[in-house]
Tab-separated table of C-alpha atoms and ligand atoms in Angstrom:
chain	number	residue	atom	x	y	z
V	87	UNK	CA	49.015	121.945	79.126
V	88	UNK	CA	48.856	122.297	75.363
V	89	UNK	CA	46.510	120.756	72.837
V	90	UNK	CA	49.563	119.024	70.813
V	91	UNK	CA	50.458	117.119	74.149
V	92	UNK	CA	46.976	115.228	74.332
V	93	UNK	CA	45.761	115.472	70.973
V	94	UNK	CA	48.813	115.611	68.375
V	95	UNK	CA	47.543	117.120	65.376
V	96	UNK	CA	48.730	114.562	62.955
V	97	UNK	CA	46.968	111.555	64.729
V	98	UNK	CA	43.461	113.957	65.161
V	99	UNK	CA	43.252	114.722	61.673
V	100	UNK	CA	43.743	111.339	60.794
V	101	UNK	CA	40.950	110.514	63.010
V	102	UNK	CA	38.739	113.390	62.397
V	103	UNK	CA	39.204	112.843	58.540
V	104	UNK	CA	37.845	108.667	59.001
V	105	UNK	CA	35.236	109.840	61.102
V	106	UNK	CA	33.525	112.271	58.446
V	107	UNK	CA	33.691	109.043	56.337
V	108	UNK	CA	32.269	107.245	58.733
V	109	UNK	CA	29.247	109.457	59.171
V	110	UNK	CA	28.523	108.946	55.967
V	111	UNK	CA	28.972	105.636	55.825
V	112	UNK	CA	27.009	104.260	58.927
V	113	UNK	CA	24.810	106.880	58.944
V	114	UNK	CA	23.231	108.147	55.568
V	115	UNK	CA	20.394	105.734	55.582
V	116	UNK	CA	19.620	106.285	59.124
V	117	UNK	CA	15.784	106.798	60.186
V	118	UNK	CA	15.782	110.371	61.824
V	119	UNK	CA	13.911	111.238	64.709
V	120	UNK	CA	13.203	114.840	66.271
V	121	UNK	CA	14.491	115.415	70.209
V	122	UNK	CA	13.844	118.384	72.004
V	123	UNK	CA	16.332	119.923	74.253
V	124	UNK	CA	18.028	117.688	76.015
V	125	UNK	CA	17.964	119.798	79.416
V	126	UNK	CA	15.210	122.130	79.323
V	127	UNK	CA	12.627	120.303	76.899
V	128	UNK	CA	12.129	123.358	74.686
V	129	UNK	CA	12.105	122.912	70.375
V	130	UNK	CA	15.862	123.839	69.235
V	131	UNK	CA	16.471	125.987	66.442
V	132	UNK	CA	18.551	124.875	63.558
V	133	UNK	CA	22.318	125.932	63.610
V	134	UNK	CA	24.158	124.283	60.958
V	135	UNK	CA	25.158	120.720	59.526
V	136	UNK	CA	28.503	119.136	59.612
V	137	UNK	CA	28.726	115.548	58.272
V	138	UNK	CA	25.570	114.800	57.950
V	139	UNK	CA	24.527	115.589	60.842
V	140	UNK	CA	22.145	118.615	61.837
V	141	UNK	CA	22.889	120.954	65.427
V	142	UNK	CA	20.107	122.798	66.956
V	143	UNK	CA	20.524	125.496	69.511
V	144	UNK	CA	18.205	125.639	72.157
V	145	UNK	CA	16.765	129.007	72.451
V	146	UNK	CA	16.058	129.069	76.069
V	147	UNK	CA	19.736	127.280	77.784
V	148	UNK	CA	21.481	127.807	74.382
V	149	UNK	CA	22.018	123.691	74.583
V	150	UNK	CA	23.274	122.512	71.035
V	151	UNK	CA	22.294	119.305	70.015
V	152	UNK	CA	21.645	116.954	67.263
V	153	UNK	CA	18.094	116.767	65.927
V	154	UNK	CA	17.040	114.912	64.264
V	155	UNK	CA	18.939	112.317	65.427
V	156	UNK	CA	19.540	108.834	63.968
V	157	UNK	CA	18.343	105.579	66.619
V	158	UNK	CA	20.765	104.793	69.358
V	159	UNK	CA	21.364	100.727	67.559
V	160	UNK	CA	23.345	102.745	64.695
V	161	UNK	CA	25.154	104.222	66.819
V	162	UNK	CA	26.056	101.055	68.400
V	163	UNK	CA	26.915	99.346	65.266
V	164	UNK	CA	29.464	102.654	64.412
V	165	UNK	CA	31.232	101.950	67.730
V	166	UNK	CA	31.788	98.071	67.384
V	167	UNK	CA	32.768	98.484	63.723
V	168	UNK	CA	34.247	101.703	62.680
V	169	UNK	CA	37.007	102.510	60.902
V	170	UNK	CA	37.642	105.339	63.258
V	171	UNK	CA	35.918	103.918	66.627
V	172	UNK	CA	38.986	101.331	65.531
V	173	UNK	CA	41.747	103.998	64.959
V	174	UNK	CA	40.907	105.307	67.908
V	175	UNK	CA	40.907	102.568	70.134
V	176	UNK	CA	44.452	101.645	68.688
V	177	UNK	CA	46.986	104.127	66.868
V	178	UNK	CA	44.781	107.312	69.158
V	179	UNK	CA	45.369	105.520	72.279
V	180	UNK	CA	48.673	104.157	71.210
V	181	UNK	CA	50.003	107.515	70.683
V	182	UNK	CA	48.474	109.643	73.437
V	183	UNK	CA	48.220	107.049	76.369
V	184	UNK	CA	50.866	107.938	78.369
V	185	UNK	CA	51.398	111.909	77.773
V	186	UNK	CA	46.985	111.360	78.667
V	187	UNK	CA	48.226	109.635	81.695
V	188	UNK	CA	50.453	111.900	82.895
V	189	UNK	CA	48.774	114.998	81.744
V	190	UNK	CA	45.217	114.492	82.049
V	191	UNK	CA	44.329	111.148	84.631
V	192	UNK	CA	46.727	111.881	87.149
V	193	UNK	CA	45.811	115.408	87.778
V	194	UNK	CA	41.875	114.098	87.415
V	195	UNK	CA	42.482	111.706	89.953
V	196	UNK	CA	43.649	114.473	92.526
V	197	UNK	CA	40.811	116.509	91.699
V	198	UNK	CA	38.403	114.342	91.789
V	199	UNK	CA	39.862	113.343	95.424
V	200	UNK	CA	40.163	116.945	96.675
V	201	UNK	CA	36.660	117.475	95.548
V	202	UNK	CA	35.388	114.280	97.327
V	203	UNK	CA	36.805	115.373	100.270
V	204	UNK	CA	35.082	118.342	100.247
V	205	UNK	CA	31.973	116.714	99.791
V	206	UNK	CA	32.445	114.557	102.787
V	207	UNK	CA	32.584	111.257	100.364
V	208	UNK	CA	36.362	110.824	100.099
V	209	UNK	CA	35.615	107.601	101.554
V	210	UNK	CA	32.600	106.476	99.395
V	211	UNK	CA	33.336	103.437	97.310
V	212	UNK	CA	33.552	104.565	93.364
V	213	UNK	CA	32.542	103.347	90.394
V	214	UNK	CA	33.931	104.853	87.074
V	215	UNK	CA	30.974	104.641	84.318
V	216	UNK	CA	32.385	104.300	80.976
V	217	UNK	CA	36.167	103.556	82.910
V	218	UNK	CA	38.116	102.277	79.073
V	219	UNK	CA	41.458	101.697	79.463
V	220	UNK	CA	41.459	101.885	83.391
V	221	UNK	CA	43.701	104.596	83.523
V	222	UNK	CA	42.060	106.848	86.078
V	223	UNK	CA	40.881	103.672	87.738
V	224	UNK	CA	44.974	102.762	87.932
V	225	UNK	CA	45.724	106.448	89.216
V	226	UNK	CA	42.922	106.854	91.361
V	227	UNK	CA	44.286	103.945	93.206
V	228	UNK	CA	47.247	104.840	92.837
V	229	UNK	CA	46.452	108.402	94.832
V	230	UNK	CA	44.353	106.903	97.102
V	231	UNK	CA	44.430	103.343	98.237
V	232	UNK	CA	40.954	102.308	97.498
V	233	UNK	CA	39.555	100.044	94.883
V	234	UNK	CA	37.669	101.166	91.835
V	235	UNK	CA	35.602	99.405	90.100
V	236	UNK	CA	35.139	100.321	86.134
V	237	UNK	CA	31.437	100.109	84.718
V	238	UNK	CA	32.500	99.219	80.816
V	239	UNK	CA	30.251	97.568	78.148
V	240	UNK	CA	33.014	97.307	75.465
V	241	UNK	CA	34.079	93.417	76.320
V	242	UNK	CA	37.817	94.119	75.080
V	243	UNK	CA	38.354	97.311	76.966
V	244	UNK	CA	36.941	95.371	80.169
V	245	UNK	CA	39.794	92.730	79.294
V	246	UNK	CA	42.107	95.076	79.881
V	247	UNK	CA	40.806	96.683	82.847
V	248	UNK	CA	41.222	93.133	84.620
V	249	UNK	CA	44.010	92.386	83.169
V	250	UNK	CA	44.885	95.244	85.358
V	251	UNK	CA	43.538	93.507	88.188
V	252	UNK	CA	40.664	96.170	88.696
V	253	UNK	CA	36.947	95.231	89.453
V	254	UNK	CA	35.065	94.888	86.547
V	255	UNK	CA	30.889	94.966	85.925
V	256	UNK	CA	30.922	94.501	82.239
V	257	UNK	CA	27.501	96.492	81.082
V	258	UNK	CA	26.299	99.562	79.970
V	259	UNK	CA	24.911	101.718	83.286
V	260	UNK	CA	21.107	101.649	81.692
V	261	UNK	CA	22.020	97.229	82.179
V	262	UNK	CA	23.202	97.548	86.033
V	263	UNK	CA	21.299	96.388	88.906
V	264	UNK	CA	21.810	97.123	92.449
V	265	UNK	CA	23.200	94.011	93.058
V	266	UNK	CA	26.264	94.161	91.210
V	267	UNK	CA	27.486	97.486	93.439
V	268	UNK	CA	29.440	96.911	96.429
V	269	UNK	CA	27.803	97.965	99.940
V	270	UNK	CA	27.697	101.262	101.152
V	271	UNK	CA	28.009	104.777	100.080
V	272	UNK	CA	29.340	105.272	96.488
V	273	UNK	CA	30.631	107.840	94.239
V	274	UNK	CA	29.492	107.813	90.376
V	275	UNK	CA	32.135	109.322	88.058
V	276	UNK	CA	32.345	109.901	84.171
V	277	UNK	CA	34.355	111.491	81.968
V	278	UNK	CA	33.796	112.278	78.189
V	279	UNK	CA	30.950	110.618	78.237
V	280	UNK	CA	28.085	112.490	78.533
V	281	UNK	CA	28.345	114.287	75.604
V	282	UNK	CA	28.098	110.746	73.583
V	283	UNK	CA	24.670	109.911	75.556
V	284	UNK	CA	22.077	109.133	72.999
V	285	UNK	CA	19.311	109.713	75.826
V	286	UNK	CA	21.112	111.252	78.914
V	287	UNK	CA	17.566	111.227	80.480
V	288	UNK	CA	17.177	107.621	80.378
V	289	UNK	CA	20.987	107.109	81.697
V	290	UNK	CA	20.393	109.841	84.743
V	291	UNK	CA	17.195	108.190	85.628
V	292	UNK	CA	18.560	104.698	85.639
V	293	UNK	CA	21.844	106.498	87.201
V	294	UNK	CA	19.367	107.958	89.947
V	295	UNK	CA	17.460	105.094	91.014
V	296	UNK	CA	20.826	102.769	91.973
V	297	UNK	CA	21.777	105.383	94.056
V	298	UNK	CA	20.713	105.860	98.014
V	299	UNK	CA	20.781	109.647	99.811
V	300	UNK	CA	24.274	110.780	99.914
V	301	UNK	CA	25.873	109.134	97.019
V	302	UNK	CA	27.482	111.730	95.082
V	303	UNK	CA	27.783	111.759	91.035
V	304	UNK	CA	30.923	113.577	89.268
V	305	UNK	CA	31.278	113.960	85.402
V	306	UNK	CA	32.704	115.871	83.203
V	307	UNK	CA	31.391	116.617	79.418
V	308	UNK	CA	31.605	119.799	76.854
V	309	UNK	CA	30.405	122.757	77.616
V	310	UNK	CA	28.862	124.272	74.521
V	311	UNK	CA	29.434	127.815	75.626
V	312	UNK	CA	32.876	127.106	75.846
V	313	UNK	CA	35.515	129.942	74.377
V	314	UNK	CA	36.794	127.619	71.141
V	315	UNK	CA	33.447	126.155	71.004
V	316	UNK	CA	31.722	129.133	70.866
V	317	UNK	CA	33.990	130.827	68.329
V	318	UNK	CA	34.558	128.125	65.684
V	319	UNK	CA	31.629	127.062	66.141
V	320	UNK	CA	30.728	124.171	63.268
V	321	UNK	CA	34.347	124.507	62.545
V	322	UNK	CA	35.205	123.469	65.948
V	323	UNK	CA	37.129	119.261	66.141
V	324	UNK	CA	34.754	119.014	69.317
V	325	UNK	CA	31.442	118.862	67.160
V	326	UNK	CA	31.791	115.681	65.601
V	327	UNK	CA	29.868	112.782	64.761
V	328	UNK	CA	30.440	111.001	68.186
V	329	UNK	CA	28.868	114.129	70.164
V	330	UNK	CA	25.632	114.537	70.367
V	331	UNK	CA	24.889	116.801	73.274
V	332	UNK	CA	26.574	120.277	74.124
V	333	UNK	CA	25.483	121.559	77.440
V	334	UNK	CA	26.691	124.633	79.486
V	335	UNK	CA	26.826	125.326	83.199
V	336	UNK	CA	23.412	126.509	82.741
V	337	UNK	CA	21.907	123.842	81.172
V	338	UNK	CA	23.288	120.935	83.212
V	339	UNK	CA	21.837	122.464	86.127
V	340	UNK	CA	18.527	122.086	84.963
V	341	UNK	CA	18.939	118.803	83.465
V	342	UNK	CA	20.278	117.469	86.529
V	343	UNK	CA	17.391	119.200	88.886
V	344	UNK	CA	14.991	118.096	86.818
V	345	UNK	CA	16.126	114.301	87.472
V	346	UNK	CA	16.060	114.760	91.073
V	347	UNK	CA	20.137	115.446	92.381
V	348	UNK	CA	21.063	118.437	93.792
V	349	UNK	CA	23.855	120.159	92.417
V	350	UNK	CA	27.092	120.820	94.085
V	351	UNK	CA	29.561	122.404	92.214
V	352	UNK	CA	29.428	123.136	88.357
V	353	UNK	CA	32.365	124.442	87.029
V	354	UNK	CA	35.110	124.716	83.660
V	355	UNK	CA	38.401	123.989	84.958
V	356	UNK	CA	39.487	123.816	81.123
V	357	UNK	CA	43.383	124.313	79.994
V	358	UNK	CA	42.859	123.995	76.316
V	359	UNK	CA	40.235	126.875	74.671
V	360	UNK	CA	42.841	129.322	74.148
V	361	UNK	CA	45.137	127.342	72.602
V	362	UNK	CA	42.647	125.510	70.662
V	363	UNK	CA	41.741	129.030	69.011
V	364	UNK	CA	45.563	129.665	68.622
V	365	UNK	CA	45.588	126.207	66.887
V	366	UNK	CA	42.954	127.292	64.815
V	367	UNK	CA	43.321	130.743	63.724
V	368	UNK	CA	42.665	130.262	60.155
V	369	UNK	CA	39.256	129.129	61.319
V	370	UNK	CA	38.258	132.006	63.620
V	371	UNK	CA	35.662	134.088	61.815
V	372	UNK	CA	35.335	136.232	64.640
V	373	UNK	CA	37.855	139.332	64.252
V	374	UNK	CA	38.731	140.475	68.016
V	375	UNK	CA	39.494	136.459	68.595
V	376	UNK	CA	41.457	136.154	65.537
V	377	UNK	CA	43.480	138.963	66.043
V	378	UNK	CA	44.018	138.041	69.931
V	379	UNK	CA	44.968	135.300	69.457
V	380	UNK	CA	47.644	136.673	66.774
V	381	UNK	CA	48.775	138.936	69.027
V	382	UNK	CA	49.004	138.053	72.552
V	383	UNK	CA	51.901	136.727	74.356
V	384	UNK	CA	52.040	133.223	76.017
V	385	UNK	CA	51.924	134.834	79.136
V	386	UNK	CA	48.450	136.733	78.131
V	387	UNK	CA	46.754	133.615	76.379
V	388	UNK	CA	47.621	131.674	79.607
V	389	UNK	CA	45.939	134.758	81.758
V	390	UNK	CA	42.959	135.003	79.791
V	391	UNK	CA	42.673	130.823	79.947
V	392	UNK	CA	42.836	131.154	83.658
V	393	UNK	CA	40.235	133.911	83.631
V	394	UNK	CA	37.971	132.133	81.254
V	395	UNK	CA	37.930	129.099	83.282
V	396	UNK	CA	37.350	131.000	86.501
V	397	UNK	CA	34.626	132.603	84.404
V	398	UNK	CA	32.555	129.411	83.704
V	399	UNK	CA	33.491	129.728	80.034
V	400	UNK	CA	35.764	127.073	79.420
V	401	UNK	CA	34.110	124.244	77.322
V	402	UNK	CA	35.512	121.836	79.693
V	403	UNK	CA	32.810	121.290	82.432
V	404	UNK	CA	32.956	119.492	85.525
V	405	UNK	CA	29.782	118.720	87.425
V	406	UNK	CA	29.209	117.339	91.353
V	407	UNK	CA	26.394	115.778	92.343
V	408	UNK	CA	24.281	114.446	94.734
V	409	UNK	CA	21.336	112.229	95.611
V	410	UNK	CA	19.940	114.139	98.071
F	746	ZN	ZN1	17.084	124.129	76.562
């Protein structure tokens, strides 16, 4: 897979460039407020600022975060009303949706159902958190013959999930109660959305507490000590306004031991940091990745993408789960 096929330069720029308006815009007034780090608790230490916005590194799990951060309404108010929340809910999604579908969902969806079975809850019920457009909801089905039902707050987005004719529970997580789940076992997922959390404390505790022993929770996020993360660093598209937290196979562990779930699998089954970097070369301050990158053959990039996935080291991350 190649960054251009997901995320076509033209269209990310566009976005990218209304987004650093954006910041400003919603933003600039914002009350600030300090957070520690968001996995281990410890003070971060100030990295750099991009938009506005300042990143901390955590010096004990090398989390990056933003601190201070503005309160989670503005936030809110960006999503509903942004020029570039907009964009990318139209022309982004426009553009991408089926080369996403075909690309990304479909091989998430068999994934995700390999891993379940693994995990001995192939047959759980599951809930997508944060589902959008339905589109791993749709393949999921598709794959597997059981009904998903999509958690989304956004009352346009859950439109068009039942227009679909999927199950709906139109909410943010932190808003649902036991009552709306169907019976039985269940499997959590999310994707891309964890790194958006304003508080991921407050949504893993409220997470935790609707789930019984056994239910399993799978999501995937950024991994700050990604490859193209960690080499572009503030010049990297990933840190922008919309993402707030950076953790790292590390880090999630002790976020998500600290809430009370026992870990299952962490790992970074990324395609895209080595191409990123090749994307990016002008940005690379680092001189052995800038002149890799220069210099190695498809065949080697695609070799040393495989290794630093195996590796952990990918800043895609993908995280299992459960309630024990
Ligand atoms: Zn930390």
């Amino acid at each position: 897979m190649k960054e251009e096929e997901i995320r076509p330069i033209r269209v990310f720029d566009e976005y990218l460039r209304l987004a650093a308006l954006d910041a400003d815009k919603y933003f600039n007034k914002s009350p600030r407020q300090l957070v520690l780090c968001p996995a281990c608790g410890t003070r971060g230490v100030y990295s750099f600022s991009k938009h506005g916005f300042s990143y901390e590194e955590c010096p004990v799990c090398q989390t990056l975060f933003v601190s201070p951060r503005p309160p989670a309404q503005d936030f809110f108010r960006y999503y509903q009303e942004s020029d570039s929340a907009k964009f990318f809910a139209t022309t982004f999604y426009r553009e991408t949706s089926e080369a996403r579908r075909e690309k990304l969902w479909r091989p998430k969806a068999l994934m995700v159902s390999e891993m379940l079975q693994k995990y001995g809850a192939r047959q759980h019920a599951l809930l997508d958190i944060g589902g959008g457009y339905g589109i791993f909801a749709e393949e999921y089905e598709r794959l597997t013959n059981k009904k998903v039902t999509v958690i989304e707050p956004g009352p346009e987005l859950a439109q068009i999930c039942r227009q679909k004719g999927l199950t709906v529970i139109e909410a943010f997580l932190e808003n649902v109660t036991a009552e709306q789940l169907p019976a039985g076992p269940k499997v959590f997922v999310s994707f891309e959305l964890f790194e958006h959390l304003h508080d991921t404390r407050v949504f893993l505790q409220h997470l935790h507490a609707l789930m019984r022993p056994g239910d399993v929770f799978l999501f995937t996020t950024l991994s700050g000590m990604g490859v193209d993360i960690q080499t572009l660093w503030d010049e990297s598209k990933s840190v922008s306004l919309q993402h707030l937290n950076f953790f790292n196979p590390k880090s999630v562990r002790l976020l998500i031991e600290g809430i009370g779930f026992r870990a299952l699998d962490v790992s970074t089954p990324g395609k895209l940091d080595i191409d990123i970097l090749y994307n990016n070369q002008a940005q690379i301050k680092d001189r052995f990745w800038r002149n890799f990158v220069a210099h190695a053959s498809q065949e080697q990039r695609q070799e040393w993408q495989d290794f630093i996935a195996g590796q952990g080291f990918s800043s895609h991350m993908f995280v299992v789960c459960e309630c024990p």
